[in-house]
Coordinates of C-alpha atoms in Angstrom, one line a residue:
M6 CA 5.0 4.7 8.2
A7 CA 4.1 1.5 6.6
I8 CA 3.2 -0.4 10.0
Y9 CA 0.9 0.6 13.2
E10 CA 2.3 -1.2 15.7
V11 CA -0.6 -1.8 19.4
N12 CA 1.4 -2.3 22.1
L13 CA -0.2 -3.4 25.7
S14 CA 2.3 -3.5 28.0
G15 CA 3.7 -1.6 31.0
W16 CA 0.8 -0.8 33.2
K17 CA 1.8 -2.3 35.9
E18 CA -1.2 -2.2 38.4
L19 CA -3.7 -3.6 35.2
Q20 CA -0.8 -6.2 34.7
A21 CA -1.1 -7.3 38.4
K22 CA -4.6 -7.7 38.6
L23 CA -4.8 -9.4 34.6
A24 CA -2.0 -11.8 36.5
K25 CA -4.7 -12.4 38.7
A26 CA -6.5 -13.6 35.7
G27 CA -3.8 -15.5 34.9
Q28 CA -4.0 -16.1 30.6
K29 CA -7.5 -15.0 30.2
G30 CA -6.9 -11.6 30.5
R31 CA -4.3 -11.7 27.8
V32 CA -6.3 -13.9 25.9
L33 CA -9.4 -11.2 25.2
V34 CA -7.0 -8.9 24.2
A35 CA -5.8 -10.8 21.2
K36 CA -8.7 -11.4 20.5
V37 CA -9.7 -7.7 20.2
F38 CA -6.5 -7.0 18.0
R39 CA -7.1 -9.7 15.4
R40 CA -10.9 -9.1 15.5
R41 CA -10.6 -4.9 14.9
L42 CA -6.9 -5.0 13.2
E43 CA -8.4 -7.8 10.5
E44 CA -11.2 -5.9 10.2
A45 CA -9.1 -2.7 9.4
A46 CA -7.0 -4.4 6.9
T47 CA -10.5 -6.0 4.7
Y48 CA -11.8 -2.4 5.3
G49 CA -8.5 -0.3 4.4
K50 CA -7.8 -2.7 1.3
R51 CA -11.4 -2.4 0.1
E52 CA -11.6 1.6 0.6
H53 CA -8.0 2.6 -0.6
L54 CA -6.3 -0.4 -1.9
S55 CA -9.4 -1.1 -4.7
G56 CA -11.0 0.4 -7.4
P57 CA -10.7 1.6 -11.3
T58 CA -8.8 4.9 -10.3
T59 CA -6.3 6.1 -8.7
G60 CA -7.1 9.4 -6.1
P61 CA -5.9 11.8 -3.2
N62 CA -6.5 8.4 -0.7
R63 CA -7.0 5.7 -2.9
L64 CA -4.4 3.5 -5.1
R65 CA -6.1 1.8 -8.1
A66 CA -5.1 -2.3 -7.4
R67 CA -2.7 -3.3 -10.8
T68 CA -0.7 -6.2 -10.3
G69 CA -2.4 -6.3 -6.4
H70 CA 0.9 -6.9 -5.4
L71 CA 0.9 -4.3 -2.5
R72 CA -3.4 -4.7 -1.9
A73 CA -2.3 -8.4 -0.6
S74 CA 0.6 -7.0 1.5
F75 CA -1.6 -5.3 3.6
H76 CA -3.0 -7.1 6.5
A77 CA -2.8 -7.3 10.5
I78 CA -0.5 -9.6 12.7
I79 CA -0.6 -10.6 16.4
K80 CA 2.1 -11.7 18.7
T81 CA 1.2 -13.3 22.3
T82 CA 4.1 -13.4 25.1
A83 CA 3.9 -13.8 28.7
A84 CA 5.0 -10.4 29.0
E85 CA 2.9 -8.4 26.3
V86 CA 0.2 -8.4 23.2
T87 CA 0.8 -6.8 19.7
G88 CA -0.9 -5.8 17.2
R89 CA 1.0 -4.9 13.9
L90 CA -1.0 -3.7 10.8
G91 CA 0.2 -2.5 8.1
F92 CA 2.4 -3.2 4.3
I93 CA 4.1 -6.4 5.7
H94 CA 5.8 -8.8 2.7
P95 CA 5.3 -12.3 3.1
A96 CA 1.2 -12.2 3.8
G97 CA 0.3 -14.5 5.9
G98 CA 2.1 -13.3 9.0
G99 CA 5.0 -14.3 10.8
E100 CA 8.2 -11.6 11.3
A101 CA 8.1 -9.2 8.7
D102 CA 9.2 -6.4 7.1
P103 CA 6.8 -3.5 5.0
L104 CA 7.1 -3.5 1.5
R105 CA 10.3 -0.8 0.4
Y106 CA 7.7 0.9 -1.8
A107 CA 4.6 1.3 0.7
W108 CA 6.9 3.8 2.0
T109 CA 6.7 5.8 -1.3
H110 CA 2.6 5.6 -1.3
H111 CA 2.9 7.2 2.2
A112 CA 5.0 10.1 2.1
G113 CA 5.4 10.1 -1.2
A114 CA 8.5 11.1 -3.5
I115 CA 10.6 12.4 -6.7
I116 CA 11.9 9.8 -8.7
V117 CA 14.8 10.2 -10.9
P118 CA 17.0 8.4 -13.1
K119 CA 20.0 6.8 -12.1
K120 CA 21.6 5.0 -15.5
A121 CA 19.3 6.4 -18.0
R122 CA 19.0 9.9 -19.0
F123 CA 15.0 9.8 -19.2
L124 CA 12.4 7.6 -16.6
A125 CA 10.2 5.5 -19.6
I126 CA 6.5 6.5 -18.4
P127 CA 3.6 4.3 -19.8
T128 CA 1.1 5.3 -21.8
P129 CA -2.3 3.3 -21.6
F130 CA -0.8 1.9 -25.1
A131 CA 2.0 0.1 -23.1
Q132 CA -0.1 -0.9 -20.2
T133 CA -3.0 -3.4 -19.9
K134 CA -6.1 -2.8 -18.7
T135 CA -5.6 -3.4 -15.3
G136 CA -2.7 -0.8 -15.6
V137 CA 0.2 -3.5 -15.7
T138 CA 3.1 -2.2 -18.1
R139 CA 3.6 -5.0 -20.9
G140 CA 7.5 -4.7 -20.6
K141 CA 10.6 -1.9 -21.4
P142 CA 11.2 0.4 -24.1
R143 CA 13.7 -2.5 -25.2
D144 CA 10.8 -5.0 -25.4
F145 CA 8.4 -3.3 -28.1
P146 CA 8.9 -3.8 -31.9
N147 CA 9.1 -0.8 -34.3
T148 CA 9.8 2.1 -31.9
F149 CA 11.3 5.7 -32.6
V150 CA 11.6 8.6 -30.4
A151 CA 9.9 12.3 -31.4
R152 CA 9.1 14.8 -29.5
G153 CA 9.9 13.3 -25.6
I154 CA 7.9 10.2 -26.5
I155 CA 8.9 6.7 -27.4
W156 CA 6.4 5.7 -30.3
Q157 CA 5.3 2.4 -31.8
G158 CA 4.7 2.3 -35.6
I159 CA 5.2 4.3 -38.9
R160 CA 7.3 7.9 -38.4
A161 CA 5.3 10.6 -40.2
K162 CA 7.6 11.3 -44.0
R163 CA 7.9 13.9 -46.3
V164 CA 7.5 12.3 -50.2
K165 CA 8.2 14.5 -53.3
G166 CA 6.8 17.7 -50.7
A167 CA 3.8 15.9 -49.3
K168 CA 4.0 14.7 -46.1
L169 CA 2.5 11.0 -45.4
S170 CA 0.3 10.9 -42.1
A171 CA 1.5 8.2 -39.7
V172 CA -0.1 5.6 -38.2
A173 CA 2.0 4.8 -34.6
A174 CA 1.0 5.3 -30.8
P175 CA 2.6 6.9 -28.0
L176 CA 4.2 4.7 -25.6
F177 CA 6.1 5.8 -23.0
L178 CA 6.7 9.5 -21.9
L179 CA 10.5 10.6 -21.7
R180 CA 10.6 12.9 -18.0
T181 CA 13.3 13.5 -16.3
R182 CA 11.8 13.0 -13.4
A183 CA 8.5 11.7 -12.0
V184 CA 6.4 13.4 -8.9
I185 CA 4.4 10.4 -6.3
P186 CA 2.1 12.2 -4.5
A187 CA 2.0 11.2 -0.8
R188 CA -0.8 8.9 0.0
P189 CA -1.4 9.0 3.9
I190 CA -3.9 5.4 3.6
L191 CA -2.6 3.6 7.1
P192 CA -3.6 6.8 9.2
L193 CA -6.1 7.2 7.4
V194 CA -7.6 3.5 8.7
M195 CA -6.0 3.6 12.2
N196 CA -7.7 6.8 12.6
K197 CA -11.3 4.9 11.9
Y198 CA -10.1 1.5 14.2
L199 CA -8.0 2.4 17.5
P200 CA -10.7 4.1 19.2
R201 CA -12.7 0.6 18.3
I202 CA -9.8 -0.7 19.8
V203 CA -10.1 1.2 22.8
E204 CA -13.6 0.9 23.9
D205 CA -13.3 -2.6 23.3
L206 CA -10.6 -3.0 25.6
K207 CA -12.3 -1.2 28.6
R208 CA -15.1 -3.6 28.3
D209 CA -13.9 -6.5 28.1
L210 CA -10.6 -5.8 30.1
G211 CA -13.1 -4.6 32.8
Q212 CA -15.0 -7.4 33.1
V213 CA -11.8 -9.6 33.6
V214 CA -10.3 -7.1 36.1
N215 CA -13.3 -6.9 38.1
Q216 CA -13.9 -10.7 37.9
G217 CA -10.4 -11.0 39.7

């Protein structure tokens, strides 16, 4: 899933005791959610959404849009306190939906071309230093296709029996499909921070209930 939701509601006995404590109980719950989920968002960005390379549990930051969308939202009403952590767009809060492609990275996917015959998968020659593609194949001048690759430069030719060396760089690999492996980053983050949330709630709410 692209969003984890932590919800404190439905505990009638506890809610009755919290009602005696008034607004203080809900404020403490919101503080716990905010503190721990914001810590979790920072941890997730640092450990799983940054760095120069992509691995089994890490996504290389390219444009930075996916990493920027990973944050927490806390919502408090008279009936419940809800905390959300995940890939939420736009960053900054409010009622928002997960980024569409966050699920692709979470669950993995097989991508096939919808209209064209092939997918054009960029090589480092068609990317910036941060891994962002510098354009579509048609945006590059002096290109030609050979051996399932879009090249830029001079194609090798034979002149009077002698083969001239090509001066070309491979820009895009032409493939019928691309496999994106699953990288379930969000569960890794929540498995680390959910026990901390529970412990904080036990401690802080225990104090409120006992006082009430």
